[in-house]
Each structure stands twice: as structure tokens, then as C-alpha cells.
Coordinates of C-alpha atoms in Angstrom, one line a residue:
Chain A
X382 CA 66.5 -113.9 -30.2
X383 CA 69.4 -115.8 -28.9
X384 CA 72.9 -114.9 -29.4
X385 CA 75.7 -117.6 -29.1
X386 CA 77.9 -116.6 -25.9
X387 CA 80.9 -115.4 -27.9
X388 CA 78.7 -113.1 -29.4
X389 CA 77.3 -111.7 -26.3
X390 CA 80.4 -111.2 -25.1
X391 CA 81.5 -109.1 -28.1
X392 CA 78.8 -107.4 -28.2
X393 CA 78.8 -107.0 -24.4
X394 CA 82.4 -105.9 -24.5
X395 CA 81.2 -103.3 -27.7
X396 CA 78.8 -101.6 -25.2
X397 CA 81.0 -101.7 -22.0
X398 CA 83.4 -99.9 -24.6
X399 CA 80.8 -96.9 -25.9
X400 CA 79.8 -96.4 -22.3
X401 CA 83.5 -95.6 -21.3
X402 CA 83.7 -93.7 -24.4
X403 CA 80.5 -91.8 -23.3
X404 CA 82.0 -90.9 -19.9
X405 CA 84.9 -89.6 -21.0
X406 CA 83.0 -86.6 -23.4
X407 CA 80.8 -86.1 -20.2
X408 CA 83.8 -85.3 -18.2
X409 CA 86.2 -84.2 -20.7
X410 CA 84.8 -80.3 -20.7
X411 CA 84.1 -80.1 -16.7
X412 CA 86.8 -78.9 -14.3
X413 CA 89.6 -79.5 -13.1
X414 CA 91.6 -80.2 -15.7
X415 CA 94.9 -82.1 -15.4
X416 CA 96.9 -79.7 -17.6
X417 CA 100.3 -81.2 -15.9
X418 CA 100.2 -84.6 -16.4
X419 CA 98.7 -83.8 -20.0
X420 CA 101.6 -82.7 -20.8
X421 CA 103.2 -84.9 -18.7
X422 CA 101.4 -87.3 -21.2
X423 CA 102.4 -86.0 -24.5
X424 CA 105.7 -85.7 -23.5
X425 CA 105.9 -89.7 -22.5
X426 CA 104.1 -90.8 -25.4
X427 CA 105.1 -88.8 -27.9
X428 CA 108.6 -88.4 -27.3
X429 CA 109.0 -92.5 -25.9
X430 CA 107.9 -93.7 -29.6
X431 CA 109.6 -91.3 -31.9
X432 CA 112.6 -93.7 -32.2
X433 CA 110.4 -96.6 -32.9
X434 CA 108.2 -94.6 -35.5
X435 CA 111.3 -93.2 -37.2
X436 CA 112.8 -96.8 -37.9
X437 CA 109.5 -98.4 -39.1
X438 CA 108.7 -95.2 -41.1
X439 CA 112.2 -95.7 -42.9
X440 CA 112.4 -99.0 -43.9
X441 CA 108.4 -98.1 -44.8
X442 CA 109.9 -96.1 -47.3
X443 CA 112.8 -97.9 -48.6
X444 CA 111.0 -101.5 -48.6
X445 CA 108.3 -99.8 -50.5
X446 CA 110.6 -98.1 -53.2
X447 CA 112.7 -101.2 -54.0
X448 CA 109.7 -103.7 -54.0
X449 CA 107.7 -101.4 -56.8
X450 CA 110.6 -100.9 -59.1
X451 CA 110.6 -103.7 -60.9
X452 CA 106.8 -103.5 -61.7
X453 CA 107.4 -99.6 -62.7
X454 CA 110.8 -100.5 -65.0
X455 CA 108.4 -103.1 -66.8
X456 CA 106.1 -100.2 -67.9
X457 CA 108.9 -97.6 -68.4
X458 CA 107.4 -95.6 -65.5
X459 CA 110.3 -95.6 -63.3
X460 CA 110.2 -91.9 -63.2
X461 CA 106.6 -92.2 -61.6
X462 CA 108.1 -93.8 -58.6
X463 CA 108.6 -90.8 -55.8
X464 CA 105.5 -89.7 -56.7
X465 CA 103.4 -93.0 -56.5
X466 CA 105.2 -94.0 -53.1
X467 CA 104.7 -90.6 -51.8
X468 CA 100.8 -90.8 -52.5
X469 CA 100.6 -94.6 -50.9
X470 CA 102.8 -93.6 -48.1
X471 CA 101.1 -90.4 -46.9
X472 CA 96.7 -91.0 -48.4
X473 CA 97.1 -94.3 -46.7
X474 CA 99.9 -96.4 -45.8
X475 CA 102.1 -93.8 -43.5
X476 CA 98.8 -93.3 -40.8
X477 CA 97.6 -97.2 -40.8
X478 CA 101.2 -98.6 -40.2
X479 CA 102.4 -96.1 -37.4
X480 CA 99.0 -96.7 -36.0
X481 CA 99.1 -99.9 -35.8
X482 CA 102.7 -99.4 -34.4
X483 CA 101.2 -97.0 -31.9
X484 CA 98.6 -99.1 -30.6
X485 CA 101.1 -101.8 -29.8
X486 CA 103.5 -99.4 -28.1
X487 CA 101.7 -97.1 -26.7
X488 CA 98.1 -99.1 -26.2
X489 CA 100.1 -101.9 -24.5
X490 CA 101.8 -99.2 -22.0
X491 CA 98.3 -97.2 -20.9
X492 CA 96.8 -101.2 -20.7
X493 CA 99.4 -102.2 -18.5
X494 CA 99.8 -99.3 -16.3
X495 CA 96.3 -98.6 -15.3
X496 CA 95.8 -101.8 -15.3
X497 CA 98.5 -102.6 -12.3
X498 CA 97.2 -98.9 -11.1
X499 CA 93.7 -100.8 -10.8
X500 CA 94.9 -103.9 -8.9
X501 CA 97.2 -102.2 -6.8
X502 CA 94.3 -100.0 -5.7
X503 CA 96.1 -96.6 -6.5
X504 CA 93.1 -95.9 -8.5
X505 CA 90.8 -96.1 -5.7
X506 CA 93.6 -94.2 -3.5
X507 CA 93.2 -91.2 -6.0
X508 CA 89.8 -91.8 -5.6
X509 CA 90.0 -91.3 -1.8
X510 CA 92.5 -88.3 -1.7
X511 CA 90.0 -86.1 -3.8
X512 CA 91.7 -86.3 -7.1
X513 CA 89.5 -87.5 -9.6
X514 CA 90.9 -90.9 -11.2
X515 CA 89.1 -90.9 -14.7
X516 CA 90.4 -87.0 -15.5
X517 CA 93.7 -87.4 -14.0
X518 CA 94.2 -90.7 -15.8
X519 CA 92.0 -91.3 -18.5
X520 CA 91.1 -88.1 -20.0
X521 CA 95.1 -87.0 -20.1
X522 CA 96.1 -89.8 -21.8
X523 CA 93.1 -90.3 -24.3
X524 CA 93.8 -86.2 -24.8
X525 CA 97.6 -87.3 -24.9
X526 CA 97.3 -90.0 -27.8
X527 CA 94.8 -88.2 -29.8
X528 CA 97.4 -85.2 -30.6
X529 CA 101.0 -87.0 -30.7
X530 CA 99.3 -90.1 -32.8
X531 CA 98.8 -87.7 -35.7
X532 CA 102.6 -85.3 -35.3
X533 CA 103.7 -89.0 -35.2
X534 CA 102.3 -90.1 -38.4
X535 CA 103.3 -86.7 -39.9
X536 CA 107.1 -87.6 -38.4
X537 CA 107.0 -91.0 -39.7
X538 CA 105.5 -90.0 -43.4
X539 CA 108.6 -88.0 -43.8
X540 CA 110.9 -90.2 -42.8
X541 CA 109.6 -92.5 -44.7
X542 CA 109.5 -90.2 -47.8
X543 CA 113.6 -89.7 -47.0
X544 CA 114.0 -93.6 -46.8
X545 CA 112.4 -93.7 -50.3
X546 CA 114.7 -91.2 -51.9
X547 CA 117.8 -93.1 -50.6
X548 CA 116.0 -96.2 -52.3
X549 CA 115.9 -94.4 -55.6
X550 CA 119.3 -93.5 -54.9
X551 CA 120.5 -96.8 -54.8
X552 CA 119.6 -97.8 -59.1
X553 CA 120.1 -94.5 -59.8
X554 CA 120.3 -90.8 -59.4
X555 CA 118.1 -88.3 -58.0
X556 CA 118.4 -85.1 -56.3
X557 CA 116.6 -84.7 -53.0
X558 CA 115.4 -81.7 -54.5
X559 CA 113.6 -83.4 -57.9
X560 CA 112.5 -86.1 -55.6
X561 CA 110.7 -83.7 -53.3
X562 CA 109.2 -81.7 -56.1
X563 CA 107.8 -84.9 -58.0
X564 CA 106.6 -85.7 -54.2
X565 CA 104.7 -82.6 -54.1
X566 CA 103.7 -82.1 -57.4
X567 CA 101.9 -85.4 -57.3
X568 CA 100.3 -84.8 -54.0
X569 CA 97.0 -82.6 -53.8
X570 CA 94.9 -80.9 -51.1
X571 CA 92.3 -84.4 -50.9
X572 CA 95.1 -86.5 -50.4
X573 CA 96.4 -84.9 -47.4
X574 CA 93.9 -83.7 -45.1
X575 CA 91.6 -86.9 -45.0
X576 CA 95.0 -89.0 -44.4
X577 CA 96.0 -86.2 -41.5
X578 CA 92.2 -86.5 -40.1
X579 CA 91.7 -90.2 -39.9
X580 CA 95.1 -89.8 -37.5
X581 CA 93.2 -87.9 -34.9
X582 CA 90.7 -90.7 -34.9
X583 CA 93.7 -93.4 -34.9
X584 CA 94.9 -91.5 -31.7
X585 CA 91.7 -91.1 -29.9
X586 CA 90.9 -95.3 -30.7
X587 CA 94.4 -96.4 -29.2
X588 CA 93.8 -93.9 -26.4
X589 CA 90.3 -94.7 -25.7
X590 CA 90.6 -98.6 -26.0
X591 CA 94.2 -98.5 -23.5
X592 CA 92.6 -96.6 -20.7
X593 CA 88.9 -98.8 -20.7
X594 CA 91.1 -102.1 -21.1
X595 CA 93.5 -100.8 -18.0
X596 CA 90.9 -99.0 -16.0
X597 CA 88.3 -101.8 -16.1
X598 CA 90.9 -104.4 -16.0
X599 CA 90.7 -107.2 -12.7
X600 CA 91.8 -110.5 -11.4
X601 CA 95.0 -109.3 -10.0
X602 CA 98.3 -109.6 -12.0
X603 CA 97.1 -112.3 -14.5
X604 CA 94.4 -109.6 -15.1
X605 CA 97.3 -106.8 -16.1
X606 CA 98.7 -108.9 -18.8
X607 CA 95.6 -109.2 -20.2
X608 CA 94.6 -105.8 -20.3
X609 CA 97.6 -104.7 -22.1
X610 CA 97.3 -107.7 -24.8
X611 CA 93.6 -107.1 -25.4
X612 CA 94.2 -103.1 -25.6
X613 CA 96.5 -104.0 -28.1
X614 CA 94.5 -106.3 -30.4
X615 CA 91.1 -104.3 -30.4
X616 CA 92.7 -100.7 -30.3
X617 CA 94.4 -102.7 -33.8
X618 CA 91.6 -103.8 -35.1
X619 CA 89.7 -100.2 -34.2
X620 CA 92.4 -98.6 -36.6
X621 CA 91.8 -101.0 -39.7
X622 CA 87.7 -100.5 -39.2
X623 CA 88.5 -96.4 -38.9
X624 CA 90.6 -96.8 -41.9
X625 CA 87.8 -98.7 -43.7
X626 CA 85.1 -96.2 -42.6
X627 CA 87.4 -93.3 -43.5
X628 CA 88.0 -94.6 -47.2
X629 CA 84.1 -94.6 -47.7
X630 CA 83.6 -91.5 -46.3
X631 CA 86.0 -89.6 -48.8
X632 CA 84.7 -91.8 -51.3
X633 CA 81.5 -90.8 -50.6
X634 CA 82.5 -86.8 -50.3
X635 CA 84.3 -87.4 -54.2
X636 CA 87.8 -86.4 -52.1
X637 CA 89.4 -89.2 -54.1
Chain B
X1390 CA 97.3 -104.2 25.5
X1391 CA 95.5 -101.0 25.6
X1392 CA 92.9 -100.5 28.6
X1393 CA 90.0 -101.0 27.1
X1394 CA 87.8 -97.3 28.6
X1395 CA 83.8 -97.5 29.4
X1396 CA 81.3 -96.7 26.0
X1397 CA 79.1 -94.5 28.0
X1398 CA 79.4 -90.8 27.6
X1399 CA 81.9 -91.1 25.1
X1400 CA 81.3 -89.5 21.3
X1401 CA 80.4 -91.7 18.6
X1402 CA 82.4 -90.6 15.5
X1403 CA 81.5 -93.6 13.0
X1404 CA 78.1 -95.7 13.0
X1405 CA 77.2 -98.2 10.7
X1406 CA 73.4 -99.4 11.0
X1407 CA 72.1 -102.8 9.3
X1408 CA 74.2 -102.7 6.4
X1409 CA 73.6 -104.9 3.6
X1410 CA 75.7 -105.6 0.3
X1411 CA 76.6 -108.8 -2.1
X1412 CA 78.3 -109.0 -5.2
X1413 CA 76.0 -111.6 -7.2
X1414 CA 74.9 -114.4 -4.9
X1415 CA 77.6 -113.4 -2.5
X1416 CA 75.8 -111.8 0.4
X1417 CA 79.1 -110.1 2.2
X1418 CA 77.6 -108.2 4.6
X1419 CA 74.1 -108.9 6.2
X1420 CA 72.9 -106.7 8.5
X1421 CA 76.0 -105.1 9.8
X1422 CA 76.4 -102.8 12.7
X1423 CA 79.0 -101.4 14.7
X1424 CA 79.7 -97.6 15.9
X1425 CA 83.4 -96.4 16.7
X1426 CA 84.1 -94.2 19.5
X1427 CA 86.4 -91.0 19.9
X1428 CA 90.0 -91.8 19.9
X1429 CA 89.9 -95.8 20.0
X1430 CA 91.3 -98.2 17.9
X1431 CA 88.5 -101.1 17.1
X1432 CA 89.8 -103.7 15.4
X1433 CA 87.2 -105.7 13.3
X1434 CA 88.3 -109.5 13.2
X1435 CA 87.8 -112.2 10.6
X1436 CA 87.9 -114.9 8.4
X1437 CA 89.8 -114.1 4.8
X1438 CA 87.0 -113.1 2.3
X1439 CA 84.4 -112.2 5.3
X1440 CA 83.7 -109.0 3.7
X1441 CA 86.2 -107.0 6.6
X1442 CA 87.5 -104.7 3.9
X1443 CA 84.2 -104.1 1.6
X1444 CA 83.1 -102.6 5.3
X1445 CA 85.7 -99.9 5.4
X1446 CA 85.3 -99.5 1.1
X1447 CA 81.8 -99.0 1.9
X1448 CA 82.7 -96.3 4.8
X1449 CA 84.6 -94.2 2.6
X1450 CA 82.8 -94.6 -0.4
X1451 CA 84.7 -96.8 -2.9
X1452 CA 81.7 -99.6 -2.5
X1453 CA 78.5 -98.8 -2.5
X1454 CA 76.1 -101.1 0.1
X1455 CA 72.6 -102.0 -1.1
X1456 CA 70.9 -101.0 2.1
X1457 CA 71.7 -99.3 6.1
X1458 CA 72.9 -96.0 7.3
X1459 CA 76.6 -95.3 7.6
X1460 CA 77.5 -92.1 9.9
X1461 CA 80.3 -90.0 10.2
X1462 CA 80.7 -87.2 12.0
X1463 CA 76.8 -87.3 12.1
X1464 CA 76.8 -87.2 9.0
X1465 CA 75.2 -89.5 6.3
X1466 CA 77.8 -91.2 4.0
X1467 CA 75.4 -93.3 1.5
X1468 CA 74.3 -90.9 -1.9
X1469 CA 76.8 -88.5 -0.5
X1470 CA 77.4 -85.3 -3.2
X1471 CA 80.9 -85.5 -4.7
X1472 CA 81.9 -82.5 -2.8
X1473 CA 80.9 -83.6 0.2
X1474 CA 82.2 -86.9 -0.1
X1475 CA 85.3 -85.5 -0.8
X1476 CA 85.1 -83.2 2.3
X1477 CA 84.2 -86.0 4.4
X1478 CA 87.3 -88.5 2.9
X1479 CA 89.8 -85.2 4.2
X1480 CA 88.6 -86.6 8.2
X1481 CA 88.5 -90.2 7.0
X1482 CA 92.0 -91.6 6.0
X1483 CA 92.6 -95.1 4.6
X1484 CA 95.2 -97.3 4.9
X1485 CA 95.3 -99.7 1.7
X1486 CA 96.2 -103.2 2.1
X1487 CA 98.9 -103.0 -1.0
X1488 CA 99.6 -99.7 0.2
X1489 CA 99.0 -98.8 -3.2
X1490 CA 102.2 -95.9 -3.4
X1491 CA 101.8 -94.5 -6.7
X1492 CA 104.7 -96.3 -9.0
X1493 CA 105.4 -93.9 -11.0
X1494 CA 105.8 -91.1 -8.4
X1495 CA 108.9 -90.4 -5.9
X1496 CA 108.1 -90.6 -2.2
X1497 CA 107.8 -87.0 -1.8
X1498 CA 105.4 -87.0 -4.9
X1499 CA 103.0 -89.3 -3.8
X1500 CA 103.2 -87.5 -0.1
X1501 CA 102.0 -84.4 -2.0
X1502 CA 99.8 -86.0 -3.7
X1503 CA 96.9 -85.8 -1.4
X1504 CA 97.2 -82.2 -0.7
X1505 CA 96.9 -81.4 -5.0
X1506 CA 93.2 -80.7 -4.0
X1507 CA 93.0 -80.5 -0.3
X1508 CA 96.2 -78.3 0.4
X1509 CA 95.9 -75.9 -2.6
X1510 CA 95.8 -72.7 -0.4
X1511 CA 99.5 -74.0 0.9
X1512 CA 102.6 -71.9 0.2
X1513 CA 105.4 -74.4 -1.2
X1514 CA 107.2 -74.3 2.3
X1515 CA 104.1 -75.6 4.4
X1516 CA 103.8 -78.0 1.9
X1517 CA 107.5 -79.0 2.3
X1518 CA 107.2 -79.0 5.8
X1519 CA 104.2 -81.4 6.2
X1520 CA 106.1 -83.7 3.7
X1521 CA 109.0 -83.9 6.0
X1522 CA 106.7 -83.8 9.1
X1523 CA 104.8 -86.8 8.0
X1524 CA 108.0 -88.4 7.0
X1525 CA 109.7 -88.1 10.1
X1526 CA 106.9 -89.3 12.2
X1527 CA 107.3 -92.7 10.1
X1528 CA 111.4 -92.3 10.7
X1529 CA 112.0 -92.9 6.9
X1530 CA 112.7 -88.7 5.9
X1531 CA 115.9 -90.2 3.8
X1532 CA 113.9 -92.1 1.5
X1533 CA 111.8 -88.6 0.3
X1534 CA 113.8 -88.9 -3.3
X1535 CA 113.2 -92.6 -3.7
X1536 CA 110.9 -94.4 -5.9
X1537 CA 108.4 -96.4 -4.4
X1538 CA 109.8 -99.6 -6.1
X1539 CA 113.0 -98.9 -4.2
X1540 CA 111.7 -99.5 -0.7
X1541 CA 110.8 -102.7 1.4
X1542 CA 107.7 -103.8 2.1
X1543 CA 107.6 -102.2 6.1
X1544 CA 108.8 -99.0 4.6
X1545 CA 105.8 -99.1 2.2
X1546 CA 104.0 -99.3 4.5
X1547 CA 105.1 -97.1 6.4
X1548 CA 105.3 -94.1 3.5
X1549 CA 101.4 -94.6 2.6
X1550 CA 100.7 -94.3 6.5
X1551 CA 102.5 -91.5 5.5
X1552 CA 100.7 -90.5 3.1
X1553 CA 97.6 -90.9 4.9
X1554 CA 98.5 -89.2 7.2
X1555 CA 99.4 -85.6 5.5
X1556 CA 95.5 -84.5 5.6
X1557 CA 95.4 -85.4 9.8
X1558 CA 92.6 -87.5 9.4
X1559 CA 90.3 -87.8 12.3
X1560 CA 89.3 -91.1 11.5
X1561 CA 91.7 -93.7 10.2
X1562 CA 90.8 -96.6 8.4
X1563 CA 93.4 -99.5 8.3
X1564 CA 92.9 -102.3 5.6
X1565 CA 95.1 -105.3 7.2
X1566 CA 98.1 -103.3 8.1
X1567 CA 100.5 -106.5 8.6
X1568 CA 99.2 -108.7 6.3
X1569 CA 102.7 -109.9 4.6
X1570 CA 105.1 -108.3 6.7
X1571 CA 107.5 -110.2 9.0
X1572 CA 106.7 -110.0 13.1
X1573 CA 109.3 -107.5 13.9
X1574 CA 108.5 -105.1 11.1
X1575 CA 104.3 -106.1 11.8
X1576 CA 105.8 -104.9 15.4
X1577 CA 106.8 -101.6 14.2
X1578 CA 103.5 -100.8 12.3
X1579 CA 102.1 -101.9 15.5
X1580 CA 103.8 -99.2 17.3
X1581 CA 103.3 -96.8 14.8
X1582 CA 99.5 -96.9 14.6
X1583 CA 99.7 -96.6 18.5
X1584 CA 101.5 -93.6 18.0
X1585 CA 99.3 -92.3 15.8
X1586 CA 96.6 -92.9 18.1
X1587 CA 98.5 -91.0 20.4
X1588 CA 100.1 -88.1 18.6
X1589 CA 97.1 -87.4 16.2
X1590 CA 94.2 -88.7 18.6
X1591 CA 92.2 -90.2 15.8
X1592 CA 89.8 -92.9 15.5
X1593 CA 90.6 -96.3 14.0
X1594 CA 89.1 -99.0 12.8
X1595 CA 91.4 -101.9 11.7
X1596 CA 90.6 -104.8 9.5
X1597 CA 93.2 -107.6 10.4
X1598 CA 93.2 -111.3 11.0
X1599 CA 96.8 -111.2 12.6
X1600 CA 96.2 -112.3 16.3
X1601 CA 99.3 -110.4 17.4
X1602 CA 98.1 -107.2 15.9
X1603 CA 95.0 -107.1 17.3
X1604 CA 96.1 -107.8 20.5
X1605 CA 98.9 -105.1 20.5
X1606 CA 96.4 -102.8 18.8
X1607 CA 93.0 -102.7 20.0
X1608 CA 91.1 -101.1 22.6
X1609 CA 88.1 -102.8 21.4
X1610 CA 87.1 -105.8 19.0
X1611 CA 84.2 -106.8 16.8
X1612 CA 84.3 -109.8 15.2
X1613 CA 82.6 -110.4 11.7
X1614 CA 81.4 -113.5 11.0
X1615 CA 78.4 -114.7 8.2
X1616 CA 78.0 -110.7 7.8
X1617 CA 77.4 -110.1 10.9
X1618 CA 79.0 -108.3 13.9
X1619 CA 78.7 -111.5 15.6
X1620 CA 80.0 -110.0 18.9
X1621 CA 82.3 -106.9 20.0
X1622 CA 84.0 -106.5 23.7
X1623 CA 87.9 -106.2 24.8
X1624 CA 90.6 -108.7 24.0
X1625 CA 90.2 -110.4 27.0
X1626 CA 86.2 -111.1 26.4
X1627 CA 86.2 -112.3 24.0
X1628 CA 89.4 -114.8 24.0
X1629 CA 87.3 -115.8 27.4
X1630 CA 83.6 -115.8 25.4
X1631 CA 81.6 -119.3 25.4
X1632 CA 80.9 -119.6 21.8
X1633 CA 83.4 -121.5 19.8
X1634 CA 82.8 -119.5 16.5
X1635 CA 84.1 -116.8 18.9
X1636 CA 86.9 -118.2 20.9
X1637 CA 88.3 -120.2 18.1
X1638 CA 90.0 -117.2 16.6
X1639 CA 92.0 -117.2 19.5
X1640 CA 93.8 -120.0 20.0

């Protein structure tokens, strides 16, 4: 059988992808390990987005609350709206938006920089001064993104939550307290801990897809700019099929 | 020029034996052989995209040749262990053609760098000390603070020789050393890889196409041509040799 090229390339790019994916759980328990520039790592990424995931988480929040009002007032059920924007925000909307948020800040950056690492040969000069390239690089970051991706979302679901009550607070009056307690009331245990473990695979996919687009990237400078553009569209894409594949799988486990 | 000294009795540190590698249809090297000889610099001459520098990736391991011996130190490089390879890459320093400073290190960062893994048993202050060392035998110890972005191209240069240079290689390997630098400051790398030939007595092989730095440079050449060492002999020789695919790099 006979695949059209684009196809084979896809498919191709798929395996080139699982490979790099493969080597980095081959490596990832051997040592050294780069405990610095981990932390070195979660400090850049982590702390580098927090003002960006704070804004979007906000008007997340508040866009959310004023858009479903007028569908609530016309069933009387404006009471009902913390707790139905608090479930949409934190089952489901909270973790794919700050993802997707993630991948293009922080999947463009690890694209971009190993990619200019790679044609500037500084990989191949860690290479030569005994440091290996993939743990130093690779595995820190792909550690890096898998933990801060989910404080992150966490970060953002509240702010987002706080944006909401202000929202409330504009046609109306709520305390934060009643807000927080029709939040919480409204959430249980199956709506949290899917959400918060679909983050950690968010986080590894942004990580993972950054570091093989950058590490594997070529074709000098024009090469650089495409690394960081494709990380950013497939580690994307990766979130929305994670999120699709998460949703069926605490379907399938009656979390719902 | 250097005085080019007689190959008898003198140690071979470096031999390459009928090496072969392509990328593709791209045969680069075909049959290549050359050997380098205690404490002289042998420059290895040739056209743009000859295959100079897939010879010195293929020396210290970054490229991986489909068939030959490479020696050093008498011993075999090809399906080398990691360890070893790293052992062998402390004697065997390279010189990368973008010099390849790491951006998002200082100076004195990316001088330490090397000795992460090969200078652990170091107490802060040797370390400290072979940092400035190395920098002062380049003449740039003021920059130590900057960030590689900050510096000229010459000085670049000059901190990853540097940098190269922390481990005291015995061997150096130098990928086009003045390619895109002006003549005075191509001059001054010049000088210092004499320098270095004299302070450190190491080995070098340099890959370059710049007529003025292999004349200034080498002891002996070799010149590359279809992947081949087509012919090897002083300066002089060959600017003198019959065979226009020869002499035509020198005029």
C-alpha cells in the first residue's frame, strides 16, 4: 500500500516523534542528572509565564461569567452561575486554554532555543566537552514543563475563578465568601483530579514536542523559525487530542 | 612560515586510514588518510563543502564514518564506549567554526563549562584560576562577566579557544578558525594558535581555506580534494607542485 507523500510525512514525522519520546524514558532514570538547570528550568518557565497565565486566566473568568448570564437569567438560574463556571473553568476549560497558552509560550521558547543551540553547534560542543546534550537539555526541560504546566493551570483556574466573582459583582451582589462556597459545593472529587492529571500530560506534550522540534531542527536560521512555529502548532494540537483521549477515558472510568 | 621538521622518528599522535563516509549520494570522504605528528600544526586545505570538517566531526566523534580506522593516541576512535570517548575528547579539543559560545551563559560560565564533568575533583579556586588562566592567555580576562552576545566576532573566537583550551588538550582540532573575520583580527588568531602550539605543545590539525592562514599556520599541508588526501608536503611544495588541481589553490 501506498501512502500520498503528505501522509508519509505525517506519519514519518509521528514516528521520528515516539522515537525521541522513547529516548528520553531510556535516559530519564540513568545518571547524571541535571538537578541545576532543572531547576534552573522551572524557575524560567514557570515563573516567565505566570503574568501571561494570570491575564488570560482572568478575563477566562470574567468573559465566561458575563457571556452565560443572559442564558441563566432566562431560566431564572442566575444563582447557578459560580457554580457552573467554576465546574467548566476547572473539569475542562482552565487546563486546555492555559495549555494551549503554554505551548505557544513556552513550546515556541524550547523550539527556538535548541533550535539556534543546534545550528550554532553548542549542542555538539556539549557533546564534545563530556556533558551529555539530551539530559542536560532535553530531559530538564521536558521534566521542567511537565511540573510548572499543571501549578500553572492550578494558578490560572483560580484566577480565573476571582475574575468570575468580580463579573457577578458587576449585575449584582455576592460575597467572595458565598461565591467560593457555591464554587466548592458544586465541585466534587471526579471533577478535580482528572482535570489536574490531564495537566501533567499537557506539560510533558509541550515539553516533549519543544525539545524534538529544536533538537532535531536544521537548515540554519530559516530552520530555527521553523522549529519554534511547528513546536507550537503540533505541541497545540497534542493538547486538544490529550483532552479528547482524557474525556473518554473518565467517561469510560464513570468519573463524570 | 614555520620550518617544516623531517616525519621520520617523530610520534604519530592521530591516524586516519581509508576512511569512507557520504550523506545520501554524497560520497564526502573516499578513502581518506592522513596521520598528524607530535607537536605540528597540519593544515588540511580545500574546496567549500569538500568534506574538511565532517573529517575532524568524524575524529572526535560527532559523525560517524561508514568505513577506516581513525587513531588517537593508539587508540581506536570508531565504536568507541561513551566513557572512553569522553576520556579521549579530554586530549582532543575542538575548535568550532561558529565558535558555538553558549548564549545563554556568561563568559566565565561557558569557560567552566567543560570542567562540569572533567574538573569535578577541582576546589572552586583551581577552578577560578584556570578560568582566568585560559582567559589571559587569549588577552580578553575583562570580558569574564560578559555575555557571549556582547563580544565581537575575534573575541568569540578567541573565548571558545578559550574554552577549548581549559582541559589542555593534546590534540587540537580547529574547524576554519578565520573564516569571517577581518585580516588583522584572522592575524591575531593566527598568532594565537602559534602560541598555543608553543605554550601547550599540542597537535593541530586545521581545516581552512584562507591562503593567509595556512601559510602563517602550518608546518605541514594536506590537501583534500574528491575525498581524497590528494597530496600533503610543506607550503612551499606544494605552491611549487606540477598538478594544477594542486597549485591552483595557490595563486
Amino acid at each position: 500500500m501506498k501512502f500520498p507523500p503528505a501522509t508519509q510525512r505525517t506519519l514519518a514525522e509521528i514516528g521520528a516523534i515516539s522515537r525521541f519520546t522513547g529516548r528520553f524514558f531510556s535516559r530519564v532514570g540513568k545518571p547524571r542528572f541535571e538537578v541545576q538547570e532543572f531547576f534552573r528550568q522551572c524557575y524560567m518557565i514557570g515563573n516567565r509565564s505566570l503574568g501571561l497565565v494570570a491575564i488570560t486566566g482572568f478575563i477566562l473568568g470574567l468573559v465566561m461569567t458575563i457571556q452565560s448570564r443572559p442564558t441563566m437569567a432566562q431560566f431564572g438560574a442566575e444563582d447557578w452561575i459560580p457554580a457552573m463556571v467554576g465546574i467548566s473553568i476547572i473539569r475542562e476549560i482552565g487546563p486546555v486554554v492555559i495549555a494551549l497558552i503554554c505551548a505557544g509560550k513556552i513550546g515556541s521558547g524550547i523550539g527556538a532555543e535548541l533550535g539556534s543551540m543546534k545550528v550554532t553547534e553548542q549542542i555538539d560542543a556539549m557533546e564534545v566537552s563530556g556533558t551529555n546534550p539530551f539530559k542536560y537539555l532535553v530531559v530538564t526541560r521536558v521534566w521542567a514543563t511537565t511540573l510548572m504546566v499543571p501549578v500553572l493551570v492550578i494558578f490560572a483556574d483560580f484566577v480565573s475563578l476571582y475574575g468570575s466573582y468580580l463579573a457577578v459583582n458587576m449585575r449584582g451582589v455576592t460575597s467572595l465568601a458565598l461565591f467560593t462556597q457555591q464554587v466548592v459545593d458544586s465541585l466534587v472529587f471526579s471533577d478535580v483530579l482528572p482535570a489536574f492529571i490531564k495537566t501533567f500530560f499537557f506539560g510533558f506534550a509541550i515539553g516533549i514536542i519543544g525539545c524534538y522540534k529544536g533538537y532535531t531542527s536544521d537548515k540554519g536560521t530559516e530552520g530555527v523559525g521553523l522549529a519554534a512555529n511547528s513546536a507550537v502548532v503540533v505541541s497545540s494540537l497534542m493538547v486538544f487530542i490529550l483532552d479528547l483521549l482524557a474525556v473518554q477515558l473518565t467517561d469510560l472510568l464513570g468519573l463524570t | 612560515m614555520n620550518e617544516p621538521q623531517k616525519n621520520t622518528d617523530r610520534e604519530v599522535v592521530l591516524q586516519v586510514r581509508h576512511l569512507y563516509k557520504s550523506f545520501g549520494e554524497n560520497h564526502v570522504l573516499r578513502d581518506f588518510s592522513i596521520e598528524l605528528f607530535r607537536g605540528e600544526n597540519l593544515v588540511v586545505l580545500g574546496k567549500s563543502g569538500s568534506g574538511k570538517s565532517v573529517l575532524i566531526k568524524c575524529i572526535i566523534g560527532l559523525l560517524h564514518p561508514e568505513q577506516g580506522e581513525i587513531q588517537v593516541f593508539q587508540q581506536q576512535v570508531i565504536g568507541l564506549e561513551k566513557e572512553a570517548l569522553d576520556r579521549m575528547r579530554t586530549r582532543v579539543g575542538f575548535l568550532f567554526q561558529s565558535n558555538a559560545l553558549y548564549d545563554s551563559m556568561t563568559v566565565r560560565e561557558n569557560l567552566e563549562f567543560p570542567l562540569r564533568r572533567h574538573g569535578r575533583d577541582k576546589s572552586l579556586s583551581e577552578v577560578n584560576d584556570l578560568v582566568m588562566e585560559a582567559l589571559e592567555n587569549v588577552g580578553l580576562p575583562h570580558t569574564i562577566d560578559l555575555m557571549p552576545a556582547e563580544l565581537s566576532g575575534g573575541m568569540r573566537k578567541r573565548i571558545a579557544l578559550a574554552r577549548t583550551m581549559i582541559l589542555k588538550p593534546e590534540i587540537m582540532l580547529y574547524d576554519e578558525p578565520t573564516t569571517g573575520l577581518d585580516p588583522i583580527t584572522s592575524r591575531e588568531i593566527n598568532d594565537l594558535i602559534l602560541k598555543v602550539q608553543d605554550i601547550y605543545k599540542t597537535s593541530s590539525i586545521i581545516i581552512s581555506h584562507d591562503m593567509g592562514c595556512v601559510r602563517y599556520t602550518a608546518n605541514r599541508v594536506a590537501l583534500l580534494v574528491e575525498g581524497r588526501c590528494f597530496a600533503t608536503g610543506s607550503y612551499d611544495e606544494l605552491q611549487i607542485h606540477p598538478d594544477p588541481a594542486v597549485n591552483g589553490f595557490f595563486e
